[in-house]
Coordinates of C-alpha atoms and ligand atoms in Angstrom, one line a residue:
X217 CA 0.0 0.0 0.0
X218 CA 1.2 3.5 -0.7
X219 CA 1.5 6.1 2.0
X220 CA -1.6 7.9 0.6
X221 CA -3.6 4.6 0.7
X222 CA -2.6 4.2 4.3
X223 CA -3.7 7.8 5.0
X224 CA -7.0 7.1 3.2
X225 CA -7.6 4.0 5.3
X226 CA -7.2 5.8 8.6
X227 CA -9.3 8.7 7.4
X228 CA -12.1 6.2 6.6
X229 CA -11.7 4.4 10.0
X230 CA -11.9 7.8 11.8
X231 CA -15.5 8.2 10.6
X232 CA -16.5 5.7 13.4
X233 CA -15.4 8.3 16.0
X234 CA -17.6 11.0 14.5
X235 CA -20.4 11.7 17.0
X236 CA -23.9 12.2 15.4
X237 CA -25.5 15.6 15.8
X238 CA -22.3 17.1 17.3
X239 CA -19.6 19.6 16.3
X240 CA -16.4 17.9 15.1
X241 CA -12.9 19.5 15.3
X242 CA -11.0 19.0 12.1
X243 CA -7.2 19.1 11.7
X244 CA -4.9 20.2 8.9
X245 CA -2.7 18.3 6.5
X246 CA -2.9 15.6 3.8
X247 CA -4.3 13.0 6.2
X248 CA -6.9 15.4 7.6
X249 CA -7.8 16.3 4.0
X250 CA -8.6 12.6 3.3
X251 CA -10.7 12.7 6.5
X252 CA -12.6 15.8 5.3
X253 CA -13.4 14.0 2.0
X254 CA -14.8 11.1 4.0
X255 CA -16.7 13.4 6.4
X256 CA -18.4 15.0 3.4
X257 CA -20.2 11.7 2.7
X258 CA -21.9 11.9 6.1
X259 CA -22.2 15.6 6.5
X260 CA -25.9 15.6 7.1
X261 CA -25.4 13.6 10.3
X262 CA -23.3 16.2 12.1
X263 CA -24.1 19.7 13.3
X264 CA -20.9 21.1 11.8
X265 CA -17.2 21.6 12.4
X266 CA -14.5 23.8 13.8
X267 CA -11.4 24.1 11.6
X268 CA -7.8 24.2 12.7
X269 CA -6.7 26.3 9.7
X270 CA -7.9 28.5 6.9
X271 CA -7.0 25.7 4.4
X272 CA -9.1 23.2 6.3
X273 CA -12.0 25.7 6.6
X274 CA -11.9 26.2 2.8
X275 CA -11.9 22.5 2.1
X276 CA -14.8 21.9 4.5
X277 CA -16.9 24.7 3.0
X278 CA -16.0 23.4 -0.5
X279 CA -17.9 20.2 0.5
X280 CA -20.8 22.2 1.9
X281 CA -19.9 21.3 5.5
X282 CA -20.8 24.0 8.0
X283 CA -17.7 25.6 9.7
X284 CA -18.3 27.4 13.1
X285 CA -16.0 29.9 14.7
X286 CA -14.7 28.4 17.9
X287 CA -16.1 31.4 19.9
X288 CA -19.6 30.2 18.9
X289 CA -19.1 26.7 20.2
X290 CA -19.4 25.5 23.9
X291 CA -17.7 22.1 23.4
X292 CA -16.4 19.8 20.7
X293 CA -17.1 16.1 20.8
X294 CA -14.0 14.9 19.0
X295 CA -10.9 16.4 17.3
X296 CA -9.5 14.4 14.4
X297 CA -6.1 15.3 13.0
X298 CA -2.8 13.8 11.7
X299 CA 0.6 14.1 13.2
X300 CA 4.3 14.3 12.2
X301 CA 5.4 11.9 14.9
X302 CA 3.5 10.0 17.6
X303 CA 4.9 7.8 20.5
X304 CA 3.2 4.7 22.0
X305 CA 2.1 7.0 24.8
X306 CA 0.2 9.3 22.5
X307 CA 2.6 12.3 22.7
X308 CA 3.0 14.0 19.3
X309 CA 5.0 16.4 17.2
X310 CA 2.7 18.4 15.0
X311 CA 3.0 21.6 12.9
X312 CA 4.6 20.3 9.7
X313 CA 1.7 22.1 8.0
X314 CA 2.2 25.2 10.2
X315 CA -1.2 25.0 11.9
X316 CA 0.0 23.9 15.3
X317 CA -1.4 26.8 17.3
X318 CA -5.0 26.5 16.1
X319 CA -4.7 22.7 16.2
X320 CA -3.7 23.0 19.9
X321 CA -6.6 25.4 20.6
X322 CA -9.2 23.2 19.0
X323 CA -7.8 20.1 20.6
X324 CA -7.8 21.8 24.0
X325 CA -11.6 22.2 23.9
X326 CA -12.3 18.7 22.5
X327 CA -13.4 15.8 24.6
X328 CA -11.4 13.3 22.6
X329 CA -8.3 13.6 20.3
X330 CA -8.2 10.9 17.6
X331 CA -4.9 11.0 15.7
X332 CA -4.9 9.5 12.2
X333 CA -1.5 8.6 10.8
X334 CA 0.3 6.2 8.5
X335 CA 2.6 3.7 10.3
X336 CA 5.8 5.7 9.5
X337 CA 4.7 8.3 12.1
X338 CA 5.0 6.0 15.1
X339 CA 8.4 6.5 16.7
X340 CA 10.1 5.4 20.0
X341 CA 11.3 9.0 20.7
X342 CA 10.1 12.3 19.4
X343 CA 12.5 14.6 17.6
X344 CA 13.7 13.1 14.4
X345 CA 11.1 15.4 12.7
X346 CA 12.2 19.0 13.4
X347 CA 10.0 20.5 16.2
X348 CA 7.9 23.5 14.9
X349 CA 7.7 26.5 17.2
X350 CA 5.4 29.4 16.2
X351 CA 6.7 32.8 17.3
X352 CA 5.8 36.5 17.3
X353 CA 8.0 37.8 14.4
X354 CA 9.7 40.5 16.5
X355 CA 10.9 37.8 18.9
X356 CA 12.3 35.5 16.2
X357 CA 16.0 36.0 16.9
X358 CA 15.6 36.0 20.7
X359 CA 13.6 32.8 20.6
X360 CA 16.1 31.2 18.2
X361 CA 18.9 31.9 20.7
X362 CA 17.0 30.2 23.5
X363 CA 16.1 27.2 21.3
X364 CA 19.7 26.8 20.3
X365 CA 20.6 26.8 24.0
X366 CA 18.4 23.8 24.5
X367 CA 20.7 21.8 22.2
X368 CA 18.7 21.9 18.9
X369 CA 19.4 23.5 15.5
X370 CA 16.7 26.1 15.0
X371 CA 15.9 27.3 11.5
X372 CA 13.4 29.9 10.3
X373 CA 10.8 28.3 8.0
X374 CA 10.6 30.1 4.6
X375 CA 8.0 30.2 1.8
X376 CA 8.6 27.6 -0.9
X377 CA 11.4 28.8 -3.3
X378 CA 12.0 32.0 -1.3
X379 CA 14.1 33.4 1.6
X380 CA 11.0 35.2 3.0
X381 CA 9.6 33.9 6.2
X382 CA 6.6 31.7 6.0
X383 CA 3.7 33.5 7.7
X384 CA 1.0 31.4 9.6
X385 CA -2.8 32.0 9.7
X386 CA -2.1 33.9 12.9
X387 CA 0.6 36.2 11.5
X388 CA 3.3 34.3 13.3
X389 CA 6.5 32.7 12.0
X390 CA 7.7 29.2 12.4
X391 CA 11.1 28.1 13.8
X392 CA 11.8 24.4 13.0
X393 CA 14.2 22.9 15.6
X394 CA 16.2 19.9 14.3
X395 CA 18.4 17.6 16.4
X396 CA 16.4 17.3 19.6
X397 CA 16.0 13.8 21.1
X398 CA 12.9 14.5 23.3
X399 CA 13.1 12.2 26.3
X400 CA 10.5 14.1 28.3
X401 CA 8.0 15.7 25.9
X402 CA 5.8 17.1 28.7
X403 CA 8.7 18.9 30.4
X404 CA 10.0 20.3 27.1
X405 CA 6.6 21.5 26.1
X406 CA 6.4 23.4 29.4
X407 CA 9.9 24.8 28.9
X408 CA 9.4 26.1 25.4
X409 CA 5.9 27.5 26.1
X410 CA 7.7 29.5 28.8
X411 CA 10.0 31.3 26.4
X412 CA 8.7 34.9 25.9
X413 CA 7.7 35.4 22.2
X414 CA 6.6 31.8 21.7
X415 CA 3.0 31.5 20.5
X416 CA 2.9 27.7 20.7
X417 CA 5.2 24.7 20.4
X418 CA 4.3 21.7 18.2
X419 CA 4.7 19.3 21.1
X420 CA 1.3 17.8 22.0
X421 CA 2.2 15.9 25.2
X422 CA 0.3 17.6 28.0
X423 CA -2.8 17.1 25.9
X424 CA -1.8 14.1 23.7
X425 CA -4.0 11.8 21.6
X426 CA -6.6 9.6 23.3
X427 CA -6.6 7.2 20.3
X428 CA -4.3 6.7 17.4
X429 CA -5.6 5.0 14.2
X430 CA -2.4 3.8 12.6
X431 CA -2.3 2.7 9.0
X432 CA -0.2 -0.4 8.4
X433 CA 0.2 -3.0 5.7
X434 CA -1.8 -5.3 8.0
X435 CA -4.7 -2.9 8.3
X436 CA -5.7 -0.1 10.6
X437 CA -4.4 -0.6 14.1
X438 CA -6.0 1.2 17.1
X439 CA -3.8 2.4 19.9
X440 CA -5.6 3.7 22.9
X441 CA -3.7 5.8 25.5
Ligands
5RP596 C1 -0.3 20.4 10.4 C2 0.0 19.1 11.1 C3 -0.3 17.8 10.4 O1 -1.2 17.1 11.2 C4 1.0 17.1 10.3 O2 2.0 17.9 9.6 C5 0.8 15.8 9.5 O3 0.5 16.1 8.2 P1 0.2 15.0 7.1 O4 -1.1 14.4 7.4 O5 0.2 15.8 5.8 O6 1.3 14.0 7.1 O7 0.4 19.1 12.3 O8 0.1 21.5 11.1

């Protein structure tokens, strides 16, 4: 099976976690896009969605699926999203698609986090994938110095084929930190969140996944944490 077929399989399996008549939180990225396409088939059974990025909101609306502003919503039954890495304890690195801050916000008000990922995302230790950190642009250099002091190699994310900084939906910039072997994801999340100028770090450990649907050659495996 190709990686896309594995992503499609977990996106399909995630439909079982959609709660009828409720608001569903929807993540960002290629796996989340497959999920949106599956959700479109049952769109009349849900009240609507909250999107974790402008791109996701556009894809949902393109399918005629209602998208609510989070401020209009009291609670979200389930949040369904991909990950760049996930451990067998449900801690994740996210933000490869630059949507980490909104993903974290939507996840924080969701009763359940269902991670959908192809098998390559399951790792023994987080950190092989460079850790994304969203920052206020004026704090970029100061935050980079502090991230370097943690032992990583921070690098400003740029627009494709350009040296200009990539700008997020929130007007922030992304620093990708390579070379971290993250032994204690909860502690590192707290530490990086404490750096002045950081908007959010792409470590999802304090609020990790409750369930991971993992696409493998032997079918979709369910990991519960
Ligand atoms: C976006 C994310 C994505 O969930 C993550 O990058 C995985 O993406 P994909 O499903 O394309 O592999 O965190 O900010």
